[in-house]
């Protein structure tokens, strides 16, 4: 959810790399950046989408290999190893990570609601909504 927030903000503010995302289909990063977040997902070529899934899976797999799953004894929640440096800080860092994750999920729900139902999120700045 936290990465989804960054992706949404980059998309609605038209951030993009130079060049083509797929030279074989002549799809440029710029053309995807100019689309709404909902349309942009469909514009990514299948091979690119599978690359994204592979990277996410590789990172998750690596995390599972270096530390126990957070539901098991000794596991920690998405800390990327920071909490293992100071055992006294682990409970606080786990609580902070859960709270940040919840805020990120609420943020994404707000972006989607504001983009699909105009006026549903009062006082939301315009740089959060596709235009």
CSV table of N, CA, C and O in Angstrom, one decimal:
chain,number,residue,atom,x,y,z
A,1,UNK,N,0.8,-1.2,0.0
A,1,UNK,CA,0.0,0.0,0.0
A,1,UNK,C,0.9,1.3,0.0
A,1,UNK,O,0.5,2.3,-0.6
A,2,UNK,N,2.0,1.2,0.7
A,2,UNK,CA,2.9,2.4,0.7
A,2,UNK,C,3.5,2.6,-0.7
A,2,UNK,O,3.5,3.8,-1.1
A,3,UNK,N,3.9,1.6,-1.3
A,3,UNK,CA,4.4,1.7,-2.7
A,3,UNK,C,3.3,2.1,-3.7
A,3,UNK,O,3.6,2.9,-4.6
A,4,UNK,N,2.1,1.7,-3.4
A,4,UNK,CA,1.0,2.1,-4.3
A,4,UNK,C,0.7,3.6,-4.2
A,4,UNK,O,0.4,4.2,-5.2
A,5,UNK,N,0.9,4.1,-3.0
A,5,UNK,CA,0.7,5.6,-2.8
A,5,UNK,C,1.8,6.3,-3.7
A,5,UNK,O,1.4,7.3,-4.4
A,6,UNK,N,3.0,5.9,-3.6
A,6,UNK,CA,4.1,6.5,-4.4
A,6,UNK,C,3.7,6.4,-5.9
A,6,UNK,O,3.9,7.3,-6.7
A,7,UNK,N,3.3,5.2,-6.3
A,7,UNK,CA,3.0,5.0,-7.7
A,7,UNK,C,1.8,5.9,-8.2
A,7,UNK,O,1.8,6.4,-9.3
A,8,UNK,N,0.8,6.0,-7.3
A,8,UNK,CA,-0.3,6.8,-7.7
A,8,UNK,C,0.1,8.3,-7.9
A,8,UNK,O,-0.3,8.9,-8.8
A,9,UNK,N,0.9,8.8,-6.9
A,9,UNK,CA,1.3,10.2,-7.0
A,9,UNK,C,2.2,10.4,-8.2
A,9,UNK,O,2.1,11.5,-8.9
A,10,UNK,N,3.0,9.5,-8.5
A,10,UNK,CA,3.9,9.6,-9.7
A,10,UNK,C,3.0,9.6,-11.0
A,10,UNK,O,3.3,10.4,-11.9
A,11,UNK,N,2.0,8.8,-11.0
A,11,UNK,CA,1.2,8.7,-12.2
A,11,UNK,C,0.3,9.9,-12.4
A,11,UNK,O,0.3,10.5,-13.5
A,12,UNK,N,-0.4,10.4,-11.4
A,12,UNK,CA,-1.3,11.5,-11.5
A,12,UNK,C,-0.5,12.8,-11.8
A,12,UNK,O,-1.1,13.8,-12.3
A,13,UNK,N,0.8,12.9,-11.4
A,13,UNK,CA,1.6,14.0,-11.6
A,13,UNK,C,2.5,13.9,-12.9
A,13,UNK,O,3.4,14.7,-13.1
A,14,UNK,N,2.2,12.9,-13.7
A,14,UNK,CA,2.8,12.6,-15.0
A,14,UNK,C,4.3,12.4,-14.9
A,14,UNK,O,5.0,12.8,-15.9
A,15,UNK,N,4.9,11.9,-13.8
A,15,UNK,CA,6.3,11.5,-13.8
A,15,UNK,C,6.6,10.4,-14.7
A,15,UNK,O,5.8,9.4,-14.7
A,16,UNK,N,7.6,10.4,-15.5
A,16,UNK,CA,8.0,9.3,-16.4
A,16,UNK,C,9.4,9.3,-16.7
A,16,UNK,O,10.1,10.3,-16.6
A,17,UNK,N,9.9,8.2,-17.1
A,17,UNK,CA,11.3,8.0,-17.7
A,17,UNK,C,11.2,8.4,-19.1
A,17,UNK,O,10.2,8.4,-19.8
A,18,UNK,N,12.4,8.6,-19.7
A,18,UNK,CA,12.5,8.8,-21.1
A,18,UNK,C,12.5,7.5,-21.9
A,18,UNK,O,12.7,6.5,-21.3
A,19,UNK,N,12.2,7.6,-23.2
A,19,UNK,CA,12.2,6.4,-24.0
A,19,UNK,C,11.0,5.6,-24.1
A,19,UNK,O,9.9,6.0,-23.7
A,20,UNK,N,11.1,4.4,-24.6
A,20,UNK,CA,10.0,3.5,-24.7
A,20,UNK,C,10.0,2.4,-23.6
A,20,UNK,O,11.0,1.8,-23.3
A,21,UNK,N,8.8,2.1,-23.1
A,21,UNK,CA,8.7,1.0,-22.2
A,21,UNK,C,8.8,-0.4,-23.0
A,21,UNK,O,9.2,-1.4,-22.4
A,22,UNK,N,8.4,-0.3,-24.2
A,22,UNK,CA,8.4,-1.5,-25.1
A,22,UNK,C,8.7,-1.0,-26.5
A,22,UNK,O,7.8,-0.6,-27.2
A,23,UNK,N,10.0,-1.2,-26.9
A,23,UNK,CA,10.3,-0.8,-28.3
A,23,UNK,C,9.5,-1.6,-29.4
A,23,UNK,O,9.2,-1.0,-30.4
A,24,UNK,N,9.2,-2.8,-29.1
A,24,UNK,CA,8.5,-3.6,-30.1
A,24,UNK,C,7.0,-3.2,-30.3
A,24,UNK,O,6.5,-3.3,-31.4
A,25,UNK,N,6.4,-2.6,-29.3
A,25,UNK,CA,5.1,-2.1,-29.5
A,25,UNK,C,5.0,-0.5,-29.6
A,25,UNK,O,3.9,0.0,-29.7
A,26,UNK,N,6.2,0.1,-29.6
A,26,UNK,CA,6.3,1.6,-29.6
A,26,UNK,C,5.4,2.3,-28.5
A,26,UNK,O,4.9,3.3,-28.8
A,27,UNK,N,5.4,1.7,-27.4
A,27,UNK,CA,4.7,2.3,-26.2
A,27,UNK,C,5.8,3.0,-25.4
A,27,UNK,O,6.7,2.5,-24.9
A,28,UNK,N,5.6,4.4,-25.3
A,28,UNK,CA,6.5,5.2,-24.6
A,28,UNK,C,6.1,5.3,-23.1
A,28,UNK,O,4.9,5.2,-22.8
A,29,UNK,N,7.1,5.6,-22.3
A,29,UNK,CA,6.8,5.9,-20.9
A,29,UNK,C,5.9,7.2,-20.8
A,29,UNK,O,5.0,7.3,-19.9
A,30,UNK,N,6.1,8.1,-21.7
A,30,UNK,CA,5.4,9.4,-21.7
A,30,UNK,C,3.9,9.1,-21.9
A,30,UNK,O,3.0,9.7,-21.3
A,31,UNK,N,3.6,8.2,-22.9
A,31,UNK,CA,2.2,7.9,-23.2
A,31,UNK,C,1.5,7.3,-22.0
A,31,UNK,O,0.3,7.6,-21.7
A,32,UNK,N,2.2,6.5,-21.2
A,32,UNK,CA,1.6,5.9,-20.1
A,32,UNK,C,1.4,6.9,-19.0
A,32,UNK,O,0.4,6.9,-18.3
A,33,UNK,N,2.4,7.8,-18.8
A,33,UNK,CA,2.3,8.9,-17.8
A,33,UNK,C,1.2,9.8,-18.0
A,33,UNK,O,0.6,10.4,-17.1
A,34,UNK,N,0.7,10.0,-19.3
A,34,UNK,CA,-0.3,10.9,-19.6
A,34,UNK,C,-1.7,10.3,-19.4
A,34,UNK,O,-2.7,11.0,-19.6
A,35,UNK,N,-1.8,9.0,-19.1
A,35,UNK,CA,-3.1,8.3,-18.9
A,35,UNK,C,-3.4,8.4,-17.4
A,35,UNK,O,-2.6,8.7,-16.6
A,36,UNK,N,-4.7,8.0,-17.1
A,36,UNK,CA,-5.1,8.0,-15.7
A,36,UNK,C,-4.5,6.7,-15.1
A,36,UNK,O,-4.1,5.8,-15.8
A,37,UNK,N,-4.4,6.6,-13.8
A,37,UNK,CA,-3.8,5.4,-13.2
A,37,UNK,C,-4.6,4.1,-13.6
A,37,UNK,O,-4.0,3.1,-13.7
A,38,UNK,N,-5.9,4.2,-13.7
A,38,UNK,CA,-6.6,3.1,-14.1
A,38,UNK,C,-6.3,2.6,-15.5
A,38,UNK,O,-6.2,1.4,-15.8
A,39,UNK,N,-6.2,3.5,-16.4
A,39,UNK,CA,-5.8,3.2,-17.8
A,39,UNK,C,-4.4,2.8,-18.0
A,39,UNK,O,-4.1,2.0,-18.9
A,40,UNK,N,-3.5,3.4,-17.2
A,40,UNK,CA,-2.1,3.1,-17.3
A,40,UNK,C,-1.7,1.6,-17.1
A,40,UNK,O,-0.9,1.1,-17.8
A,41,UNK,N,-2.4,1.0,-16.1
A,41,UNK,CA,-2.1,-0.4,-15.9
A,41,UNK,C,-2.4,-1.2,-17.1
A,41,UNK,O,-1.6,-2.1,-17.4
A,42,UNK,N,-3.4,-1.0,-17.8
A,42,UNK,CA,-3.7,-1.7,-19.1
A,42,UNK,C,-2.8,-1.4,-20.2
A,42,UNK,O,-2.7,-2.2,-21.2
A,43,UNK,N,-2.1,-0.3,-20.1
A,43,UNK,CA,-1.1,0.1,-21.2
A,43,UNK,C,0.2,-0.6,-21.1
A,43,UNK,O,1.0,-0.6,-22.0
A,44,UNK,N,0.5,-1.2,-19.9
A,44,UNK,CA,1.8,-1.8,-19.7
A,44,UNK,C,1.8,-3.1,-20.4
A,44,UNK,O,0.9,-3.9,-20.3
A,45,UNK,N,2.8,-3.4,-21.3
A,45,UNK,CA,2.8,-4.7,-22.0
A,45,UNK,C,2.9,-5.9,-21.0
A,45,UNK,O,3.4,-5.7,-19.9
A,46,UNK,N,2.4,-7.0,-21.5
A,46,UNK,CA,2.4,-8.2,-20.6
A,46,UNK,C,3.8,-8.5,-20.0
A,46,UNK,O,3.9,-8.8,-18.8
A,47,UNK,N,4.8,-8.5,-20.8
A,47,UNK,CA,6.2,-8.8,-20.4
A,47,UNK,C,6.6,-7.8,-19.3
A,47,UNK,O,7.2,-8.3,-18.3
A,48,UNK,N,6.2,-6.6,-19.4
A,48,UNK,CA,6.6,-5.6,-18.3
A,48,UNK,C,5.8,-5.9,-17.1
A,48,UNK,O,6.4,-5.7,-16.0
A,49,UNK,N,4.6,-6.2,-17.2
A,49,UNK,CA,3.8,-6.5,-16.0
A,49,UNK,C,4.3,-7.8,-15.3
A,49,UNK,O,4.4,-7.8,-14.0
A,50,UNK,N,4.8,-8.8,-16.0
A,50,UNK,CA,5.4,-10.0,-15.4
A,50,UNK,C,6.7,-9.6,-14.8
A,50,UNK,O,7.1,-10.2,-13.7
A,51,UNK,N,7.5,-8.7,-15.3
A,51,UNK,CA,8.7,-8.3,-14.7
A,51,UNK,C,8.4,-7.6,-13.4
A,51,UNK,O,9.2,-7.8,-12.4
A,52,UNK,N,7.4,-6.8,-13.3
A,52,UNK,CA,7.0,-6.1,-12.0
A,52,UNK,C,6.7,-7.2,-11.0
A,52,UNK,O,7.2,-7.1,-9.9
A,53,UNK,N,5.9,-8.2,-11.4
A,53,UNK,CA,5.5,-9.2,-10.4
A,53,UNK,C,6.7,-10.0,-10.0
A,53,UNK,O,6.8,-10.4,-8.8
A,54,UNK,N,7.6,-10.3,-10.9
A,54,UNK,CA,8.8,-11.0,-10.6
A,54,UNK,C,9.7,-10.3,-9.5
A,54,UNK,O,10.1,-10.9,-8.6
A,55,UNK,N,9.9,-9.0,-9.7
A,55,UNK,CA,10.7,-8.2,-8.8
A,55,UNK,C,10.0,-8.2,-7.4
A,55,UNK,O,10.7,-8.4,-6.4
A,56,UNK,N,8.7,-8.0,-7.4
A,56,UNK,CA,8.0,-8.0,-6.1
A,56,UNK,C,8.2,-9.4,-5.4
A,56,UNK,O,8.4,-9.5,-4.2
A,57,UNK,N,8.0,-10.4,-6.2
A,57,UNK,CA,8.1,-11.8,-5.6
A,57,UNK,C,9.5,-12.1,-5.2
A,57,UNK,O,9.7,-12.7,-4.1
A,58,UNK,N,10.6,-11.6,-5.9
A,58,UNK,CA,11.9,-11.8,-5.5
A,58,UNK,C,12.2,-11.1,-4.2
A,58,UNK,O,12.9,-11.6,-3.3
A,59,UNK,N,11.8,-9.9,-4.0
A,59,UNK,CA,12.0,-9.1,-2.8
A,59,UNK,C,11.3,-9.8,-1.6
A,59,UNK,O,11.8,-10.0,-0.5
A,60,UNK,N,10.0,-10.2,-1.8
A,60,UNK,CA,9.3,-10.9,-0.8
A,60,UNK,C,10.0,-12.3,-0.4
A,60,UNK,O,10.1,-12.6,0.8
A,61,UNK,N,10.4,-13.0,-1.4
A,61,UNK,CA,11.1,-14.3,-1.2
A,61,UNK,C,12.4,-14.1,-0.4
A,61,UNK,O,12.7,-14.9,0.5
A,62,UNK,N,13.1,-13.1,-0.7
A,62,UNK,CA,14.4,-12.8,0.0
A,62,UNK,C,14.1,-12.4,1.4
A,62,UNK,O,14.7,-12.9,2.3
A,63,UNK,N,13.0,-11.6,1.7
A,63,UNK,CA,12.7,-11.3,3.1
A,63,UNK,C,12.3,-12.6,3.9
A,63,UNK,O,12.6,-12.7,5.0
A,64,UNK,N,11.6,-13.5,3.2
A,64,UNK,CA,11.2,-14.7,3.9
A,64,UNK,C,12.4,-15.6,4.2
A,64,UNK,O,12.4,-16.3,5.2
A,65,UNK,N,13.4,-15.5,3.4
A,65,UNK,CA,14.6,-16.3,3.6
A,65,UNK,C,15.5,-15.8,4.8
A,65,UNK,O,16.2,-16.5,5.5
A,66,UNK,N,15.6,-14.5,4.9
A,66,UNK,CA,16.5,-13.9,5.9
A,66,UNK,C,15.8,-13.7,7.3
A,66,UNK,O,16.5,-13.6,8.3
A,67,UNK,N,14.5,-13.8,7.4
A,67,UNK,CA,13.9,-13.7,8.7
A,67,UNK,C,12.6,-14.5,8.7
A,67,UNK,O,12.0,-14.6,7.7
A,68,UNK,N,12.1,-14.9,9.9
A,68,UNK,CA,10.9,-15.6,9.9
A,68,UNK,C,9.7,-14.8,9.5
A,68,UNK,O,9.8,-13.5,9.7
A,69,UNK,N,8.6,-15.4,9.1
A,69,UNK,CA,7.4,-14.6,8.7
A,69,UNK,C,6.9,-13.9,10.0
A,69,UNK,O,7.0,-14.4,11.1
A,70,UNK,N,6.3,-12.8,9.8
A,70,UNK,CA,5.9,-12.0,10.9
A,70,UNK,C,4.8,-12.7,11.8
A,70,UNK,O,4.6,-12.3,12.9
A,71,UNK,N,4.1,-13.7,11.3
A,71,UNK,CA,3.1,-14.4,12.1
A,71,UNK,C,3.8,-15.5,12.9
A,71,UNK,O,3.1,-16.1,13.8
A,72,UNK,N,5.0,-15.8,12.7
A,72,UNK,CA,5.7,-16.8,13.5
A,72,UNK,C,6.5,-16.2,14.6
A,72,UNK,O,6.9,-15.0,14.5
A,73,UNK,N,6.8,-16.9,15.7
A,73,UNK,CA,7.6,-16.4,16.7
A,73,UNK,C,9.0,-15.8,16.2
A,73,UNK,O,9.7,-16.5,15.4
A,74,UNK,N,9.3,-14.6,16.6
A,74,UNK,CA,10.6,-14.0,16.2
A,74,UNK,C,10.5,-13.3,14.9
A,74,UNK,O,11.4,-12.6,14.5
A,75,UNK,N,9.3,-13.3,14.3
A,75,UNK,CA,9.1,-12.6,13.0
A,75,UNK,C,8.8,-11.1,13.3
A,75,UNK,O,8.4,-10.7,14.3
A,76,UNK,N,9.1,-10.3,12.3
A,76,UNK,CA,8.9,-8.9,12.4
A,76,UNK,C,8.1,-8.4,11.1
A,76,UNK,O,8.2,-9.0,10.1
A,77,UNK,N,7.4,-7.3,11.3
A,77,UNK,CA,6.5,-6.9,10.2
A,77,UNK,C,7.3,-5.9,9.3
A,77,UNK,O,7.5,-4.7,9.7
A,78,UNK,N,7.7,-6.3,8.1
A,78,UNK,CA,8.2,-5.4,7.1
A,78,UNK,C,9.2,-4.4,7.5
A,78,UNK,O,9.2,-3.2,7.1
A,79,UNK,N,10.1,-4.7,8.4
A,79,UNK,CA,11.1,-3.7,8.9
A,79,UNK,C,12.4,-3.7,8.1
A,79,UNK,O,13.2,-2.8,8.4
A,80,UNK,N,12.6,-4.5,7.1
A,80,UNK,CA,13.8,-4.6,6.3
A,80,UNK,C,15.0,-4.7,7.2
A,80,UNK,O,16.1,-4.3,6.8
A,81,UNK,N,14.9,-5.4,8.4
A,81,UNK,CA,16.0,-5.6,9.2
A,81,UNK,C,16.3,-4.5,10.2
A,81,UNK,O,17.2,-4.7,11.1
A,82,UNK,N,15.7,-3.4,10.2
A,82,UNK,CA,16.0,-2.3,11.1
A,82,UNK,C,15.7,-2.7,12.6
A,82,UNK,O,16.5,-2.3,13.5
A,83,UNK,N,14.7,-3.4,12.8
A,83,UNK,CA,14.3,-3.7,14.2
A,83,UNK,C,15.3,-4.8,14.8
A,83,UNK,O,15.4,-4.8,16.0
A,84,UNK,N,16.0,-5.5,14.0
A,84,UNK,CA,16.9,-6.5,14.5
A,84,UNK,C,18.1,-5.9,15.1
A,84,UNK,O,18.8,-6.5,15.9
A,85,UNK,N,18.4,-4.6,14.9
A,85,UNK,CA,19.5,-4.0,15.4
A,85,UNK,C,19.3,-3.7,16.9
A,85,UNK,O,20.3,-3.6,17.6
A,86,UNK,N,18.1,-3.4,17.3
A,86,UNK,CA,17.8,-3.0,18.7
A,86,UNK,C,16.6,-3.8,19.2
A,86,UNK,O,15.5,-3.3,18.9
A,87,UNK,N,16.7,-4.9,19.9
A,87,UNK,CA,15.6,-5.7,20.3
A,87,UNK,C,14.6,-4.9,21.2
A,87,UNK,O,13.4,-5.2,21.1
A,88,UNK,N,15.0,-3.9,21.9
A,88,UNK,CA,14.1,-3.1,22.7
A,88,UNK,C,13.1,-2.3,21.9
A,88,UNK,O,12.0,-1.9,22.3
A,89,UNK,N,13.6,-1.9,20.7
A,89,UNK,CA,12.8,-1.1,19.8
A,89,UNK,C,11.8,-1.9,18.9
A,89,UNK,O,10.9,-1.3,18.3
A,90,UNK,N,11.9,-3.2,19.0
A,90,UNK,CA,11.0,-4.0,18.1
A,90,UNK,C,9.5,-3.8,18.3
A,90,UNK,O,8.8,-3.6,17.3
A,91,UNK,N,9.0,-3.8,19.5
A,91,UNK,CA,7.5,-3.6,19.6
A,91,UNK,C,7.1,-2.3,19.1
A,91,UNK,O,6.0,-2.2,18.4
A,92,UNK,N,7.8,-1.2,19.4
A,92,UNK,CA,7.5,0.1,18.9
A,92,UNK,C,7.5,0.2,17.3
A,92,UNK,O,6.6,0.7,16.7
A,93,UNK,N,8.6,-0.4,16.8
A,93,UNK,CA,8.7,-0.4,15.3
A,93,UNK,C,7.7,-1.2,14.6
A,93,UNK,O,7.2,-0.8,13.6
A,94,UNK,N,7.3,-2.3,15.2
A,94,UNK,CA,6.2,-3.1,14.7
A,94,UNK,C,4.9,-2.3,14.7
A,94,UNK,O,4.1,-2.3,13.7
A,95,UNK,N,4.6,-1.6,15.8
A,95,UNK,CA,3.4,-0.8,15.9
A,95,UNK,C,3.4,0.3,14.9
A,95,UNK,O,2.4,0.6,14.2
A,96,UNK,N,4.5,1.0,14.7
A,96,UNK,CA,4.7,2.1,13.7
A,96,UNK,C,4.4,1.5,12.3
A,96,UNK,O,3.7,2.2,11.5
A,97,UNK,N,5.0,0.4,12.0
A,97,UNK,CA,4.9,-0.2,10.7
A,97,UNK,C,3.4,-0.5,10.4
A,97,UNK,O,2.9,-0.3,9.3
A,98,UNK,N,2.7,-1.1,11.3
A,98,UNK,CA,1.3,-1.4,11.1
A,98,UNK,C,0.5,-0.2,10.9
A,98,UNK,O,-0.4,-0.1,10.1
A,99,UNK,N,0.7,0.9,11.8
A,99,UNK,CA,0.0,2.1,11.6
A,99,UNK,C,0.3,2.8,10.3
A,99,UNK,O,-0.7,3.3,9.6
A,100,UNK,N,1.5,2.8,9.8
A,100,UNK,CA,1.8,3.4,8.5
A,100,UNK,C,1.2,2.6,7.4
A,100,UNK,O,0.7,3.2,6.4
A,101,UNK,N,1.1,1.3,7.5
A,101,UNK,CA,0.4,0.5,6.5
A,101,UNK,C,-1.0,0.8,6.5
A,101,UNK,O,-1.6,0.8,5.4
A,102,UNK,N,-1.6,0.9,7.6
A,102,UNK,CA,-3.1,1.2,7.7
A,102,UNK,C,-3.4,2.6,7.0
A,102,UNK,O,-4.3,2.8,6.3
A,103,UNK,N,-2.5,3.6,7.3
A,103,UNK,CA,-2.7,4.9,6.7
A,103,UNK,C,-2.5,4.9,5.2
A,103,UNK,O,-3.2,5.5,4.5
A,104,UNK,N,-1.6,4.0,4.7
A,104,UNK,CA,-1.3,3.9,3.3
A,104,UNK,C,-2.6,3.3,2.6
A,104,UNK,O,-3.0,3.7,1.5
A,105,UNK,N,-3.2,2.3,3.3
A,105,UNK,CA,-4.4,1.7,2.7
A,105,UNK,C,-5.5,2.7,2.7
A,105,UNK,O,-6.3,2.7,1.7
A,106,UNK,N,-5.7,3.5,3.7
A,106,UNK,CA,-6.7,4.5,3.8
A,106,UNK,C,-6.5,5.5,2.7
A,106,UNK,O,-7.4,6.0,2.0
A,107,UNK,N,-5.2,5.9,2.5
A,107,UNK,CA,-4.9,6.9,1.5
A,107,UNK,C,-5.2,6.4,0.1
A,107,UNK,O,-5.8,7.1,-0.7
A,108,UNK,N,-4.9,5.1,-0.2
A,108,UNK,CA,-5.2,4.5,-1.5
A,108,UNK,C,-6.8,4.5,-1.7
A,108,UNK,O,-7.3,4.8,-2.8
A,109,UNK,N,-7.5,4.1,-0.7
A,109,UNK,CA,-8.9,4.1,-0.8
A,109,UNK,C,-9.5,5.5,-1.1
A,109,UNK,O,-10.4,5.7,-1.9
A,110,UNK,N,-8.9,6.5,-0.5
A,110,UNK,CA,-9.3,7.9,-0.7
A,110,UNK,C,-9.0,8.3,-2.1
A,110,UNK,O,-9.8,9.0,-2.7
A,111,UNK,N,-7.8,8.0,-2.6
A,111,UNK,CA,-7.5,8.4,-4.0
A,111,UNK,C,-8.5,7.7,-5.0
A,111,UNK,O,-8.9,8.4,-5.9
A,112,UNK,N,-8.7,6.5,-4.8
A,112,UNK,CA,-9.6,5.8,-5.7
A,112,UNK,C,-11.0,6.3,-5.6
A,112,UNK,O,-11.7,6.6,-6.7
A,113,UNK,N,-11.5,6.6,-4.4
A,113,UNK,CA,-12.8,7.2,-4.3
A,113,UNK,C,-12.9,8.6,-4.9
A,113,UNK,O,-13.9,8.9,-5.6
A,114,UNK,N,-11.9,9.4,-4.7
A,114,UNK,CA,-11.9,10.7,-5.3
A,114,UNK,C,-11.8,10.7,-6.8
A,114,UNK,O,-12.4,11.6,-7.4
A,115,UNK,N,-11.1,9.7,-7.3
A,115,UNK,CA,-11.0,9.6,-8.8
A,115,UNK,C,-12.3,9.1,-9.4
A,115,UNK,O,-12.6,9.4,-10.6
A,116,UNK,N,-13.0,8.3,-8.7
A,116,UNK,CA,-14.2,7.6,-9.4
A,116,UNK,C,-15.5,8.3,-9.0
A,116,UNK,O,-16.5,8.2,-9.7
A,117,UNK,N,-15.6,9.0,-7.8
A,117,UNK,CA,-16.8,9.6,-7.4
A,117,UNK,C,-16.4,11.1,-7.0
A,117,UNK,O,-16.0,11.4,-5.9
A,118,UNK,N,-16.6,12.0,-7.9
A,118,UNK,CA,-16.2,13.4,-7.7
A,118,UNK,C,-16.9,14.0,-6.4
A,118,UNK,O,-18.1,13.7,-6.2
A,119,UNK,N,-16.1,14.6,-5.6
A,119,UNK,CA,-16.7,15.2,-4.4
A,119,UNK,C,-16.8,14.3,-3.2
A,119,UNK,O,-17.2,14.7,-2.1
A,120,UNK,N,-16.4,13.0,-3.4
A,120,UNK,CA,-16.5,12.1,-2.3
A,120,UNK,C,-15.5,12.2,-1.2
A,120,UNK,O,-15.7,11.8,-0.1
A,121,UNK,N,-14.4,12.9,-1.5
A,121,UNK,CA,-13.3,13.1,-0.5
A,121,UNK,C,-13.2,14.6,-0.4
A,121,UNK,O,-12.6,15.3,-1.3
A,122,UNK,N,-13.7,15.2,0.6
A,122,UNK,CA,-13.7,16.7,0.8
A,122,UNK,C,-12.2,17.2,1.0
A,122,UNK,O,-11.4,16.5,1.6
A,123,UNK,N,-11.9,18.3,0.4
A,123,UNK,CA,-10.7,19.0,0.6
A,123,UNK,C,-9.4,18.3,0.1
A,123,UNK,O,-8.3,18.5,0.6
A,124,UNK,N,-9.6,17.3,-0.8
A,124,UNK,CA,-8.4,16.6,-1.3
A,124,UNK,C,-7.7,17.5,-2.3
A,124,UNK,O,-8.3,18.1,-3.2
A,125,UNK,N,-6.4,17.7,-2.2
A,125,UNK,CA,-5.7,18.5,-3.1
A,125,UNK,C,-5.7,18.0,-4.5
A,125,UNK,O,-5.8,16.8,-4.7
A,126,UNK,N,-5.7,18.8,-5.5
A,126,UNK,CA,-5.8,18.4,-6.9
A,126,UNK,C,-4.7,17.5,-7.4
A,126,UNK,O,-4.9,16.8,-8.3
A,127,UNK,N,-3.5,17.6,-6.8
A,127,UNK,CA,-2.4,16.7,-7.3
A,127,UNK,C,-2.6,15.3,-6.9
A,127,UNK,O,-1.8,14.5,-7.2
A,128,UNK,N,-3.6,14.9,-6.2
A,128,UNK,CA,-3.9,13.5,-5.8
A,128,UNK,C,-4.9,12.9,-6.8
A,128,UNK,O,-5.1,11.7,-6.8
A,129,UNK,N,-5.6,13.7,-7.6
A,129,UNK,CA,-6.6,13.3,-8.5
A,129,UNK,C,-6.2,13.3,-9.9
A,129,UNK,O,-5.6,14.4,-10.4
A,130,UNK,N,-6.4,12.3,-10.7
A,130,UNK,CA,-6.0,12.3,-12.2
A,130,UNK,C,-6.7,13.5,-12.9
A,130,UNK,O,-7.9,13.7,-12.7
A,131,UNK,N,-6.0,14.1,-13.8
A,131,UNK,CA,-6.6,15.2,-14.6
A,131,UNK,C,-6.1,15.1,-16.0
A,131,UNK,O,-5.3,14.5,-16.4
